[in-house]
């Protein structure tokens, strides 16, 4: 197993996600403000093109980390320019893809549009976060994520491709050197040059690094919700999919809770309905802590209002301590049959038995939970073993691997 990374340069990374409009940006900004007040060098970033983060803090948007408030020197905010990030990290590849499509007969405008990569903008923008994490400048990095963890799910794609990229790229390179002068003459499309392949490799490695940071032991995700049926249902699905993809969730934040005091009949009914919903949330998300934030009489804008919101939100808890939650996946020897089997187990909270599916393909395990699928490259200890049994119990998928691999099973 990997040893804890003792490097003091590794920042604590906190990610906030949830359904659209529930208060992710507000809660992220409040947490960052609290961190800076506690003396941590803090960066709060967003990949949101709407500049809401800058608006919540009451500062102009900036593509580079900029001081968020004169009275709070440790707080920096960065509104990542997704277009610029896309151009920087995807530009060369995009140029190549466009040329190929044009050579294949597509017109220029369509080719241009196809290569914009909808949805990937934000993922690529996270490469900027990796650069910030590496500077050693930050104690805490707070990330205001896209709704329902879309970005975090997309980020699992390079992991799924890693096996193939590692095996195919070096072969492809050698092959290309040997045959490309010839191929260039006979092929209908251009072969990618070394620069294009290099850019592809850099992008792939970079995205793997980002994912390693975000699933690492200094990172955790906080789910923001409002106590309403539709929102809670979505939060449950998000928790399932975040676990499937290996992210640790360490808290639930229930925002916009109506205070019950002095309520008129209209608010009384809302407060009662929210109270029931909150009890359900606490029970079903347990053992995760559920922090609540009251519905304030005004929009919390600026560091003073945000710090106040943050203090109410976390109370006595230390929001910046290392996450105590286990990573969703565990691989351990399984002593049950005394013959040296192994068990891989993956937390899949709220997943229904009928919606979970497991398939083995070579060195990969393909795990499906409802609409989500993860292609998991098996750790070396398991890659050569046969799956003996799989079951979903107590919110965990447990996959038992036989003692011997397919080659040495019967000894
Ligand atoms: N507890 C609260 N009390 C009062 N207003 C709030 C509270 N939390 C958030 N708001 C306000 O609600 C609006 C939406 O909040 P916010 O922008 O943080 O949501 P979001 O989840 O980031 O939205 P999006 O999905 O669009 O990014 C903002 O105007 C914000 O100031
Ligand atoms: Mg937002």
Coordinates of C-alpha atoms and ligand atoms in Angstrom, one line a residue:
X1 CA 0.0 0.0 0.0
X2 CA 1.1 3.5 -0.6
X3 CA 2.7 5.4 2.3
X4 CA 1.2 8.7 3.4
X5 CA 2.7 11.5 1.6
X6 CA 4.5 13.5 4.3
X7 CA 5.5 16.3 1.9
X8 CA 4.5 19.6 3.5
X9 CA 4.0 21.1 0.1
X10 CA 0.9 19.0 -0.5
X11 CA -2.1 21.3 -0.1
X12 CA -5.4 20.2 1.5
X13 CA -7.8 20.2 -1.4
X14 CA -11.6 20.7 -0.8
X15 CA -14.1 20.2 -3.6
X16 CA -17.7 21.4 -3.6
X17 CA -20.3 19.9 -5.8
X18 CA -24.1 19.6 -5.9
X19 CA -27.1 20.3 -8.1
X20 CA -27.3 23.6 -10.0
X21 CA -28.1 26.6 -7.8
X22 CA -27.9 25.0 -4.4
X23 CA -25.1 27.2 -3.1
X24 CA -21.8 25.5 -4.2
X25 CA -20.1 28.7 -5.0
X26 CA -21.3 30.4 -1.8
X27 CA -20.2 27.5 0.4
X28 CA -16.8 27.2 -1.4
X29 CA -16.1 30.9 -1.0
X30 CA -17.2 30.8 2.7
X31 CA -14.9 27.8 3.4
X32 CA -12.0 29.5 1.7
X33 CA -12.6 32.7 3.7
X34 CA -12.6 30.7 6.9
X35 CA -9.4 29.0 5.9
X36 CA -7.6 32.3 5.2
X37 CA -8.9 33.7 8.5
X38 CA -7.4 30.6 10.3
X39 CA -4.0 31.6 8.8
X40 CA -3.9 29.1 5.9
X41 CA -2.5 30.3 2.6
X42 CA -5.7 29.7 0.6
X43 CA -6.6 29.6 -3.1
X44 CA -10.2 29.3 -4.2
X45 CA -10.7 28.4 -7.8
X46 CA -13.6 28.0 -10.2
X47 CA -13.9 26.8 -13.7
X48 CA -17.3 28.4 -14.0
X49 CA -17.4 30.8 -17.0
X50 CA -20.1 32.8 -15.2
X51 CA -17.6 34.5 -12.8
X52 CA -20.0 33.7 -9.8
X53 CA -17.1 33.1 -7.5
X54 CA -15.6 36.5 -8.1
X55 CA -19.1 38.0 -7.6
X56 CA -19.6 36.1 -4.3
X57 CA -16.4 37.5 -3.0
X58 CA -17.1 40.9 -4.5
X59 CA -13.9 41.1 -6.6
X60 CA -13.2 41.4 -10.3
X61 CA -12.6 38.0 -12.0
X62 CA -9.0 37.2 -12.6
X63 CA -7.4 34.4 -14.5
X64 CA -4.3 34.3 -12.3
X65 CA -4.5 34.0 -8.5
X66 CA -5.4 37.4 -7.2
X67 CA -5.9 38.7 -3.6
X68 CA -9.6 38.5 -2.8
X69 CA -9.8 41.2 -0.1
X70 CA -7.4 43.8 1.3
X71 CA -8.3 42.9 4.9
X72 CA -7.6 39.2 4.3
X73 CA -4.1 38.8 2.9
X74 CA -4.1 35.0 2.8
X75 CA -7.0 34.6 0.4
X76 CA -6.5 34.3 -3.3
X77 CA -9.1 33.7 -6.0
X78 CA -8.7 32.4 -9.5
X79 CA -11.4 32.2 -12.1
X80 CA -9.8 29.8 -14.6
X81 CA -10.3 30.9 -18.2
X82 CA -11.6 27.7 -19.7
X83 CA -11.1 28.9 -23.2
X84 CA -7.5 29.8 -22.6
X85 CA -6.8 26.5 -20.9
X86 CA -8.4 24.6 -23.8
X87 CA -6.2 26.5 -26.3
X88 CA -3.1 25.9 -24.2
X89 CA -3.5 22.2 -23.6
X90 CA -5.6 21.1 -26.5
X91 CA -4.7 23.5 -29.2
X92 CA -2.1 21.3 -31.0
X93 CA -4.2 18.2 -30.9
X94 CA -7.2 20.2 -32.0
X95 CA -5.3 21.6 -35.0
X96 CA -4.4 18.0 -36.0
X97 CA -7.9 16.7 -35.6
X98 CA -9.2 19.6 -37.6
X99 CA -6.8 19.0 -40.5
X100 CA -7.7 15.3 -40.6
X101 CA -11.4 16.0 -40.7
X102 CA -10.8 18.5 -43.5
X103 CA -8.7 16.0 -45.4
X104 CA -11.6 13.5 -45.0
X105 CA -13.8 15.9 -46.8
X106 CA -15.6 17.8 -44.0
X107 CA -15.9 21.5 -44.5
X108 CA -13.7 23.8 -42.3
X109 CA -16.5 25.1 -40.2
X110 CA -17.9 21.7 -39.2
X111 CA -14.4 20.4 -38.5
X112 CA -13.8 23.4 -36.3
X113 CA -17.0 22.8 -34.3
X114 CA -16.5 19.1 -33.9
X115 CA -13.1 19.6 -32.3
X116 CA -14.3 22.0 -29.5
X117 CA -14.9 19.1 -27.1
X118 CA -18.0 20.1 -25.3
X119 CA -17.8 19.4 -21.6
X120 CA -14.1 18.8 -21.7
X121 CA -13.3 22.5 -21.3
X122 CA -13.7 22.3 -17.5
X123 CA -11.7 19.1 -17.2
X124 CA -8.8 20.6 -19.1
X125 CA -9.1 23.8 -17.0
X126 CA -8.3 21.6 -14.0
X127 CA -4.7 21.3 -15.4
X128 CA -4.2 24.8 -14.1
X129 CA -5.2 23.5 -10.7
X130 CA -2.4 21.0 -10.9
X131 CA 0.1 23.7 -11.6
X132 CA -1.1 25.7 -8.6
X133 CA -0.9 22.6 -6.4
X134 CA 2.7 22.0 -7.4
X135 CA 3.9 25.5 -6.6
X136 CA 4.0 24.7 -2.9
X137 CA 2.5 28.1 -2.3
X138 CA -0.9 27.0 -0.9
X139 CA -2.0 25.3 2.3
X140 CA -5.6 24.9 1.2
X141 CA -7.1 24.9 -2.3
X142 CA -10.9 25.1 -2.5
X143 CA -12.5 24.1 -5.8
X144 CA -16.0 25.3 -6.8
X145 CA -16.9 22.4 -9.1
X146 CA -19.5 22.0 -11.9
X147 CA -22.9 20.7 -10.9
X148 CA -23.3 17.1 -9.9
X149 CA -19.6 16.2 -10.3
X150 CA -19.8 16.1 -14.1
X151 CA -16.2 17.2 -14.3
X152 CA -15.0 14.7 -11.7
X153 CA -16.6 11.9 -13.6
X154 CA -15.0 12.9 -16.9
X155 CA -11.7 13.0 -15.2
X156 CA -11.9 9.2 -14.8
X157 CA -11.6 8.8 -18.5
X158 CA -7.8 9.2 -18.8
X159 CA -7.5 6.4 -16.1
X160 CA -9.6 4.2 -18.3
X161 CA -7.4 5.0 -21.3
X162 CA -4.1 4.7 -19.4
X163 CA -3.5 1.0 -20.1
X164 CA -4.1 1.5 -23.8
X165 CA -2.1 4.7 -24.0
X166 CA 0.9 3.1 -22.2
X167 CA 1.0 0.2 -24.5
X168 CA 0.0 1.7 -27.8
X169 CA 1.9 5.0 -27.8
X170 CA 5.4 3.7 -27.7
X171 CA 4.6 1.0 -30.3
X172 CA 2.8 3.6 -32.5
X173 CA 5.8 5.9 -32.2
X174 CA 8.3 3.3 -33.4
X175 CA 6.0 2.2 -36.1
X176 CA 5.4 5.7 -37.3
X177 CA 9.1 6.4 -37.5
X178 CA 9.7 3.3 -39.6
X179 CA 6.8 3.7 -42.0
X180 CA 5.7 7.3 -41.9
X181 CA 7.5 8.5 -45.1
X182 CA 5.8 5.7 -47.0
X183 CA 2.5 6.2 -45.2
X184 CA 2.5 9.9 -45.9
X185 CA 2.5 9.1 -49.6
X186 CA -0.2 6.5 -49.7
X187 CA -2.4 7.3 -46.7
X188 CA -5.5 9.5 -47.3
X189 CA -4.9 11.4 -44.1
X190 CA -1.8 12.9 -42.5
X191 CA 0.0 10.9 -39.8
X192 CA 0.3 12.8 -36.5
X193 CA 3.8 14.3 -36.2
X194 CA 5.9 13.8 -33.1
X195 CA 4.7 17.2 -31.7
X196 CA 1.1 16.0 -31.9
X197 CA 1.8 12.7 -30.2
X198 CA 3.9 14.5 -27.6
X199 CA 1.1 16.9 -26.9
X200 CA -1.3 14.0 -26.5
X201 CA 1.0 12.3 -24.0
X202 CA 1.4 15.5 -22.0
X203 CA -2.4 16.0 -21.9
X204 CA -2.9 12.5 -20.8
X205 CA -0.3 12.5 -18.1
X206 CA -1.5 15.9 -16.9
X207 CA -5.1 14.7 -16.5
X208 CA -3.9 11.6 -14.6
X209 CA -1.9 13.9 -12.2
X210 CA -5.0 16.0 -11.6
X211 CA -7.1 13.0 -10.8
X212 CA -4.3 11.7 -8.5
X213 CA -4.5 15.0 -6.6
X214 CA -8.3 15.0 -6.4
X215 CA -8.5 11.4 -5.3
X216 CA -5.4 11.6 -3.0
X217 CA -5.4 11.5 0.7
X218 CA -5.3 15.3 1.1
X219 CA -8.4 15.8 -1.0
X220 CA -12.1 15.3 -0.3
X221 CA -15.4 16.3 -1.8
X222 CA -18.3 18.0 0.1
X223 CA -21.8 17.5 -1.3
X224 CA -24.0 20.6 -1.2
X225 CA -27.7 20.2 -1.2
X226 CA -30.9 21.9 -0.1
X227 CA -33.5 20.0 1.9
X228 CA -35.8 19.2 -1.0
X229 CA -36.8 15.8 -2.4
X230 CA -35.5 16.3 -5.9
X231 CA -32.2 17.8 -4.8
X232 CA -31.6 15.1 -2.2
X233 CA -32.3 12.3 -4.7
X234 CA -29.7 13.8 -7.0
X235 CA -27.2 14.1 -4.1
X236 CA -27.6 10.4 -3.4
X237 CA -26.8 9.6 -7.0
X238 CA -23.8 11.9 -7.0
X239 CA -22.5 10.1 -3.9
X240 CA -22.8 6.7 -5.6
X241 CA -21.0 7.9 -8.7
X242 CA -18.2 9.8 -6.7
X243 CA -17.5 6.6 -4.8
X244 CA -17.5 4.6 -8.0
X245 CA -14.8 6.8 -9.4
X246 CA -12.7 6.8 -6.2
X247 CA -13.4 10.2 -4.7
X248 CA -13.7 10.5 -0.9
X249 CA -16.8 12.5 0.2
X250 CA -16.3 13.7 3.8
X251 CA -19.4 15.9 4.5
X252 CA -22.8 16.9 3.4
X253 CA -23.8 20.5 3.6
X254 CA -27.5 21.3 3.7
X255 CA -28.0 24.9 2.6
X256 CA -30.9 27.3 2.7
X257 CA -32.6 25.8 5.8
X258 CA -35.6 27.9 6.9
X259 CA -35.3 29.0 10.5
X260 CA -38.4 27.9 12.4
X261 CA -38.5 30.8 14.9
X262 CA -41.1 33.5 14.4
X263 CA -42.5 31.8 11.4
X264 CA -45.8 32.6 9.7
X265 CA -47.9 29.6 8.5
X266 CA -46.3 29.6 5.1
X267 CA -42.8 29.4 6.5
X268 CA -43.9 27.0 9.2
X269 CA -44.9 24.5 6.6
X270 CA -41.6 24.9 4.8
X271 CA -39.7 24.5 8.0
X272 CA -41.6 21.4 8.9
X273 CA -41.1 19.8 5.5
X274 CA -37.4 20.7 5.5
X275 CA -37.0 19.3 9.0
X276 CA -38.4 15.9 7.9
X277 CA -36.1 15.9 4.8
X278 CA -33.1 16.8 7.0
X279 CA -33.8 13.9 9.3
X280 CA -33.8 11.6 6.3
X281 CA -30.6 13.1 5.0
X282 CA -28.8 12.6 8.3
X283 CA -30.0 9.0 8.5
X284 CA -29.3 8.0 5.0
X285 CA -25.9 9.8 4.6
X286 CA -24.6 8.6 8.0
X287 CA -21.8 8.4 9.1
X288 CA -21.1 11.5 7.0
X289 CA -21.6 14.7 9.1
X290 CA -24.4 16.9 7.8
X291 CA -23.7 20.6 8.3
X292 CA -26.6 23.0 8.0
X293 CA -26.7 26.6 6.8
X294 CA -29.7 28.8 7.4
X295 CA -31.5 30.6 4.7
X296 CA -30.2 34.1 5.2
X297 CA -32.2 37.3 4.8
X298 CA -29.8 38.5 2.1
X299 CA -27.3 37.1 -0.4
X300 CA -24.1 36.4 1.4
X301 CA -21.6 38.5 -0.6
X302 CA -18.2 39.7 0.5
X303 CA -15.7 38.1 2.9
X304 CA -17.4 39.3 6.1
X305 CA -20.8 37.7 5.3
X306 CA -19.1 34.6 3.9
X307 CA -16.9 34.2 7.0
X308 CA -20.0 34.4 9.2
X309 CA -21.8 31.8 7.0
X310 CA -18.7 29.6 7.3
X311 CA -18.5 29.8 11.0
X312 CA -22.2 28.8 11.3
X313 CA -21.7 26.0 8.8
X314 CA -18.8 24.2 10.5
X315 CA -19.3 25.1 14.1
X316 CA -16.6 23.5 16.2
X317 CA -15.5 21.1 13.4
X318 CA -12.1 21.7 11.8
X319 CA -12.9 22.0 8.1
X320 CA -9.3 21.7 7.1
X321 CA -8.1 18.6 8.9
X322 CA -7.1 15.7 6.8
X323 CA -10.1 13.7 5.7
X324 CA -10.7 10.8 8.1
X325 CA -12.8 8.9 5.6
X326 CA -11.4 5.8 3.9
X327 CA -10.8 5.9 0.2
X328 CA -13.8 4.1 -1.5
X329 CA -11.7 1.2 -2.8
X330 CA -9.8 -1.3 -0.7
X331 CA -7.7 -4.2 -1.9
X332 CA -6.6 -6.7 0.8
X333 CA -5.7 -10.3 1.3
X334 CA -8.8 -12.3 2.1
X335 CA -8.0 -14.9 4.7
X336 CA -11.3 -16.6 4.7
X337 CA -10.4 -19.8 2.8
X338 CA -6.8 -19.8 4.1
X339 CA -5.5 -20.2 0.6
X340 CA -4.3 -16.7 -0.1
X341 CA -7.3 -15.1 -2.0
X342 CA -7.7 -11.4 -2.3
X343 CA -10.7 -9.1 -2.0
X344 CA -11.3 -5.9 -3.8
X345 CA -14.1 -3.9 -2.2
X346 CA -15.6 -0.6 -3.4
X347 CA -18.1 1.6 -1.5
X348 CA -21.2 2.1 -3.6
X349 CA -23.6 3.8 -1.2
X350 CA -27.2 3.8 -2.3
X351 CA -26.6 1.6 -5.3
X352 CA -29.4 -0.9 -6.0
X353 CA -28.4 -4.5 -6.5
X354 CA -30.1 -4.7 -9.9
X355 CA -28.3 -1.6 -11.2
X356 CA -24.8 -2.9 -10.4
X357 CA -23.0 -4.9 -12.9
X358 CA -19.5 -6.3 -13.1
X359 CA -17.5 -7.5 -16.0
X360 CA -13.9 -8.7 -16.4
X361 CA -11.9 -7.9 -19.5
X362 CA -8.3 -8.9 -19.4
X363 CA -6.5 -6.7 -16.8
X364 CA -9.6 -4.5 -16.3
X365 CA -12.7 -4.7 -14.2
X366 CA -15.7 -2.9 -15.6
X367 CA -18.0 -1.8 -12.9
X368 CA -21.4 -0.3 -13.7
X369 CA -23.6 1.4 -11.2
X370 CA -26.8 2.6 -12.8
X371 CA -25.9 5.0 -15.6
X372 CA -22.2 5.2 -14.5
X373 CA -19.4 3.0 -15.5
X374 CA -15.8 2.8 -14.4
X375 CA -13.1 0.9 -16.2
X376 CA -10.7 -0.1 -13.5
X377 CA -7.2 -1.2 -14.3
X378 CA -6.6 -4.0 -11.8
X379 CA -3.7 -3.6 -9.4
X380 CA -0.8 -6.0 -10.3
X381 CA -1.7 -8.3 -7.3
X382 CA -5.1 -9.0 -8.9
X383 CA -4.5 -8.8 -12.6
X384 CA -3.6 -12.4 -13.0
X385 CA -6.2 -13.8 -10.7
X386 CA -9.6 -15.1 -11.5
X387 CA -12.8 -13.6 -10.0
X388 CA -14.3 -16.2 -7.7
X389 CA -17.3 -14.3 -6.4
X390 CA -18.9 -10.9 -6.3
X391 CA -21.6 -9.4 -4.1
X392 CA -23.1 -6.1 -3.0
X393 CA -23.4 -6.0 0.8
X394 CA -23.9 -3.1 3.2
X395 CA -23.3 -0.6 0.4
X396 CA -20.0 -2.2 -0.7
X397 CA -19.3 -4.2 -3.8
X398 CA -17.0 -7.0 -2.8
X399 CA -15.1 -8.9 -5.4
X400 CA -13.2 -12.0 -4.3
X401 CA -10.2 -13.1 -6.4
X402 CA -9.0 -16.7 -6.3
X403 CA -5.7 -17.6 -4.8
X404 CA -4.0 -18.6 -8.0
X405 CA -4.1 -16.9 -11.4
X406 CA -5.7 -18.6 -14.4
X407 CA -2.4 -20.2 -15.3
X408 CA -1.5 -21.7 -12.0
X409 CA -4.9 -22.4 -10.6
X410 CA -4.7 -26.2 -10.2
X411 CA -1.3 -26.9 -8.6
Ligands
LIG1 N1 -27.8 30.3 2.7 C1 -28.2 31.2 1.8 N2 -29.0 32.2 2.1 C2 -29.4 33.2 1.2 N3 -28.9 33.2 0.0 C3 -28.1 32.2 -0.4 C4 -27.6 31.2 0.5 N4 -26.8 30.4 -0.2 C5 -26.7 30.8 -1.4 N5 -27.4 32.0 -1.6 C6 -27.6 32.7 -2.8 O1 -28.2 31.9 -3.8 C7 -27.7 32.1 -5.1 C8 -27.1 30.9 -5.7 O2 -26.0 30.5 -4.9 P1 -24.6 29.9 -5.6 O3 -24.2 30.8 -6.7 O4 -23.7 29.7 -4.5 O5 -25.2 28.5 -6.1 P2 -24.4 27.5 -7.0 O6 -24.7 26.1 -6.6 O7 -22.9 27.8 -7.1 O8 -25.1 27.8 -8.4 P3 -24.6 27.3 -9.9 O9 -25.0 25.8 -10.0 O10 -25.3 28.2 -10.8 O11 -23.1 27.4 -10.0 C9 -26.7 33.2 -4.9 O12 -27.3 34.4 -5.2 C10 -26.3 33.2 -3.4 O13 -25.9 34.4 -2.9
LIG2 MG1 -21.7 28.3 -8.8

